[in-house]
Tab-separated table of C-alpha atoms in Angstrom:
chain	number	residue	atom	x	y	z
A	1	MET	CA	-19.907	3.009	16.527
A	2	ARG	CA	-18.408	0.047	14.701
A	3	LYS	CA	-14.598	-0.122	14.862
A	4	ILE	CA	-12.951	-2.081	12.058
A	5	ALA	CA	-9.251	-2.894	12.148
A	6	LEU	CA	-7.475	-3.177	8.820
A	7	THR	CA	-4.242	-5.120	9.086
A	8	GLY	CA	-1.766	-7.009	6.941
A	9	GLY	CA	1.963	-7.029	6.375
A	10	ILE	CA	4.534	-4.872	4.699
A	11	ALA	CA	3.685	-4.500	0.969
A	12	SER	CA	0.392	-6.394	1.330
A	13	GLY	CA	-1.660	-3.466	0.013
A	14	LYS	CA	-3.189	-2.041	3.199
A	15	SER	CA	-2.407	1.523	2.165
A	16	THR	CA	-4.096	0.971	-1.202
A	17	VAL	CA	-7.202	-0.376	0.556
A	18	THR	CA	-7.112	2.672	2.865
A	19	VAL	CA	-7.062	5.004	-0.165
A	20	LYS	CA	-10.008	3.122	-1.692
A	21	LEU	CA	-12.025	3.296	1.553
A	22	ARG	CA	-11.376	7.036	1.896
A	23	ALA	CA	-12.387	7.559	-1.743
A	24	ARG	CA	-15.724	5.947	-0.845
A	25	GLY	CA	-16.191	8.434	2.010
A	26	TYR	CA	-15.121	6.277	4.959
A	27	VAL	CA	-12.967	7.536	7.816
A	28	VAL	CA	-9.670	5.677	8.206
A	29	ILE	CA	-7.307	6.321	11.103
A	30	ASP	CA	-3.821	5.295	9.950
A	31	ALA	CA	-1.312	4.170	12.607
A	32	ASP	CA	1.610	4.900	10.259
A	33	ASP	CA	0.335	8.473	9.741
A	34	ILE	CA	0.231	8.929	13.516
A	35	VAL	CA	3.823	7.696	13.796
A	36	ARG	CA	4.930	10.172	11.110
A	37	GLN	CA	3.138	13.054	12.874
A	38	LEU	CA	4.787	12.259	16.220
A	39	TYR	CA	8.270	11.513	14.804
A	40	GLY	CA	9.529	15.101	14.525
A	41	LYS	CA	12.028	16.684	16.869
A	42	GLY	CA	10.551	17.165	20.341
A	43	LYS	CA	7.411	15.103	19.599
A	44	PRO	CA	6.436	12.106	21.799
A	45	ILE	CA	7.738	9.307	19.530
A	46	TYR	CA	10.941	11.233	18.796
A	47	ASN	CA	11.545	11.644	22.544
A	48	ALA	CA	10.799	7.966	23.223
A	49	ILE	CA	13.162	6.751	20.474
A	50	VAL	CA	16.036	9.081	21.398
A	51	GLY	CA	15.507	8.271	25.086
A	52	THR	CA	15.775	4.565	24.273
A	53	PHE	CA	18.460	4.410	21.573
A	54	GLY	CA	20.462	7.565	22.323
A	55	ASN	CA	21.800	10.335	20.101
A	56	GLU	CA	23.606	7.805	17.854
A	57	ILE	CA	20.254	7.305	16.112
A	58	LEU	CA	20.153	10.976	15.010
A	59	ASP	CA	21.355	12.506	11.760
A	60	PRO	CA	23.570	15.650	11.752
A	61	SER	CA	20.486	17.928	11.846
A	62	GLY	CA	19.209	16.230	15.019
A	63	GLU	CA	16.344	14.360	13.337
A	64	ILE	CA	15.939	10.596	13.657
A	65	ASP	CA	17.982	8.866	10.955
A	66	ARG	CA	15.304	6.504	9.636
A	67	LYS	CA	17.777	4.438	7.589
A	68	LYS	CA	19.973	3.891	10.630
A	69	LEU	CA	16.990	3.058	12.833
A	70	GLY	CA	15.557	0.742	10.154
A	71	ALA	CA	18.863	-1.076	9.710
A	72	LEU	CA	19.023	-1.606	13.475
A	73	VAL	CA	15.471	-2.819	14.102
A	74	PHE	CA	15.146	-5.002	11.008
A	75	SER	CA	18.354	-6.877	11.867
A	76	ASP	CA	17.975	-7.096	15.670
A	77	SER	CA	14.750	-8.526	17.111
A	78	LYS	CA	15.541	-7.209	20.622
A	79	ALA	CA	15.963	-3.663	19.278
A	80	ARG	CA	12.706	-4.064	17.323
A	81	GLU	CA	10.842	-5.227	20.444
A	82	LEU	CA	12.299	-2.294	22.364
A	83	LEU	CA	11.219	0.168	19.664
A	84	ASN	CA	7.713	-1.299	19.604
A	85	SER	CA	7.449	-1.227	23.401
A	86	VAL	CA	8.165	2.521	23.533
A	87	THR	CA	6.216	3.624	20.434
A	88	HIS	CA	3.072	1.463	20.456
A	89	PRO	CA	1.582	2.813	23.708
A	90	ILE	CA	1.905	6.349	22.274
A	91	VAL	CA	0.281	5.322	18.982
A	92	GLU	CA	-2.518	3.384	20.716
A	93	ALA	CA	-3.306	6.364	22.968
A	94	GLU	CA	-3.549	8.597	19.891
A	95	ILE	CA	-5.800	6.085	18.088
A	96	SER	CA	-8.085	5.919	21.159
A	97	LYS	CA	-8.282	9.717	21.232
A	98	ASP	CA	-9.096	9.853	17.499
A	99	LEU	CA	-11.767	7.144	17.869
A	100	GLN	CA	-13.395	9.057	20.721
A	101	GLU	CA	-13.445	12.264	18.642
A	102	LYS	CA	-15.019	10.440	15.684
A	103	ARG	CA	-17.640	8.845	17.946
A	104	LEU	CA	-18.578	12.283	19.303
A	105	GLN	CA	-18.842	13.555	15.716
A	106	GLY	CA	-21.468	10.875	15.058
A	107	GLU	CA	-19.453	8.519	12.832
A	108	ASN	CA	-20.975	5.044	12.868
A	109	MET	CA	-18.204	3.085	11.101
A	110	ILE	CA	-14.481	3.790	11.506
A	111	PHE	CA	-11.550	1.904	10.017
A	112	VAL	CA	-8.157	1.780	11.730
A	113	ASP	CA	-5.164	0.824	9.562
A	114	SER	CA	-2.874	-0.959	12.023
A	115	PRO	CA	-0.009	-3.006	10.516
A	116	LEU	CA	1.034	-4.591	13.824
A	117	LEU	CA	-2.466	-5.134	15.235
A	118	VAL	CA	-1.960	-8.852	15.885
A	119	GLU	CA	1.608	-8.510	17.161
A	120	THR	CA	0.540	-5.890	19.725
A	121	GLY	CA	-2.390	-8.006	20.930
A	122	ASN	CA	-5.014	-5.371	20.125
A	123	CYS	CA	-7.493	-7.414	18.047
A	124	GLU	CA	-10.056	-7.507	20.862
A	125	ARG	CA	-10.326	-3.698	20.832
A	126	TYR	CA	-12.141	-3.908	17.481
A	127	ASP	CA	-15.520	-5.219	16.390
A	128	THR	CA	-14.115	-6.631	13.144
A	129	VAL	CA	-10.599	-7.479	11.946
A	130	VAL	CA	-9.962	-7.319	8.182
A	131	LEU	CA	-6.732	-8.800	6.819
A	132	VAL	CA	-5.252	-7.667	3.505
A	133	TYR	CA	-3.543	-10.847	2.297
A	134	VAL	CA	-0.990	-11.398	-0.444
A	135	ASP	CA	1.067	-14.519	-1.174
A	136	PRO	CA	4.709	-14.460	0.029
A	137	GLN	CA	6.296	-14.274	-3.439
A	138	THR	CA	4.111	-11.350	-4.530
A	139	GLN	CA	4.779	-9.597	-1.218
A	140	LEU	CA	8.537	-9.987	-1.707
A	141	GLN	CA	8.439	-8.704	-5.297
A	142	ARG	CA	6.251	-5.707	-4.383
A	143	LEU	CA	8.474	-4.766	-1.449
A	144	GLN	CA	11.681	-4.988	-3.499
A	145	SER	CA	10.152	-2.896	-6.261
A	146	ARG	CA	8.462	-0.310	-4.003
A	147	ASN	CA	11.379	0.272	-1.622
A	148	GLN	CA	14.275	-0.469	-4.007
A	149	LEU	CA	15.549	-3.181	-1.660
A	150	SER	CA	17.788	-6.131	-2.386
A	151	HIS	CA	16.273	-9.607	-2.072
A	152	ASP	CA	17.957	-10.131	1.323
A	153	GLU	CA	16.890	-6.725	2.686
A	154	ALA	CA	13.283	-7.368	1.659
A	155	VAL	CA	13.281	-10.856	3.201
A	156	LEU	CA	14.657	-9.407	6.460
A	157	ARG	CA	11.842	-6.835	6.628
A	158	ILE	CA	9.128	-9.382	5.871
A	159	LYS	CA	10.515	-11.796	8.475
A	160	SER	CA	10.453	-9.016	11.087
A	161	GLN	CA	6.639	-9.295	11.110
A	162	MET	CA	4.288	-12.166	11.809
A	163	SER	CA	3.520	-13.964	8.540
A	164	LEU	CA	0.269	-13.151	6.757
A	165	GLU	CA	-0.542	-16.872	6.869
A	166	GLU	CA	-0.441	-16.752	10.698
A	167	LYS	CA	-2.498	-13.542	10.780
A	168	LYS	CA	-5.348	-15.272	8.927
A	169	ALA	CA	-6.334	-16.949	12.208
A	170	TYR	CA	-7.173	-13.532	13.708
A	171	ALA	CA	-9.196	-12.183	10.773
A	172	ASP	CA	-12.973	-11.962	10.505
A	173	TYR	CA	-12.664	-11.084	6.808
A	174	ILE	CA	-9.825	-11.513	4.293
A	175	ILE	CA	-9.165	-9.357	1.235
A	176	ASP	CA	-7.011	-11.299	-1.238
A	177	ASN	CA	-4.734	-8.741	-2.903
A	178	ASN	CA	-2.920	-11.032	-5.344
A	179	GLY	CA	-4.761	-9.646	-8.362
A	180	THR	CA	-5.172	-6.353	-10.192
A	181	LEU	CA	-6.251	-2.988	-8.783
A	182	GLU	CA	-9.651	-3.520	-10.426
A	183	MET	CA	-10.012	-6.821	-8.557
A	184	LEU	CA	-9.023	-5.077	-5.331
A	185	ASP	CA	-11.703	-2.424	-5.991
A	186	GLN	CA	-14.307	-5.175	-6.280
A	187	GLN	CA	-13.100	-6.769	-3.055
A	188	VAL	CA	-13.354	-3.457	-1.181
A	189	ASP	CA	-16.960	-3.125	-2.389
A	190	GLN	CA	-17.654	-6.719	-1.294
A	191	LEU	CA	-16.174	-5.965	2.134
A	192	LEU	CA	-18.420	-2.914	2.530
A	193	MET	CA	-21.490	-4.938	1.513
A	194	TRP	CA	-20.524	-7.607	4.051
A	195	LEU	CA	-20.050	-4.986	6.791
A	196	ARG	CA	-23.459	-3.432	6.080
A	197	GLN	CA	-25.294	-6.742	6.472
A	198	PRO	CA	-27.381	-6.964	9.647
A	199	ASP	CA	-25.844	-9.195	12.303
């Protein structure tokens, strides 16, 4: 089974590529979806976050206050590293379990959407690493527009991740997402043609 990692940065267009791959019938395991599933009260990521940051991170209903947590980790690199150190092992274990299930079901090509693939040092777990790239100015504009963030808030979030320029060094294939959705569609088709070529 061929395992293909799909990575990028915040607002680079990974999720859009994931939607396009699924529309073409491919299986995509999404790390962010796993986080959302395990974020609820009493779930593994919830327990890890509350155990690390305490009850101050909770809203009045006892759920994790995502705005409060986001404000903390995007402004404090130590808090961000701590969050990643407690959540990533849980997410990686879940991805491994999902990959094993898909292998047993006979899938021969699986994509894993993993935003922090390079930062967590997991590139070698995959046969191919695909980077969804966008130039810094476009990334900033898309993030501000999508998340209704101020310029400074958006810059802070982008700077919390390794730059897309640095991530290029880890990629086997780069999708340039600076153009239109139609252009992105064409690039997804080109990627799939490239992946189907014999080694």
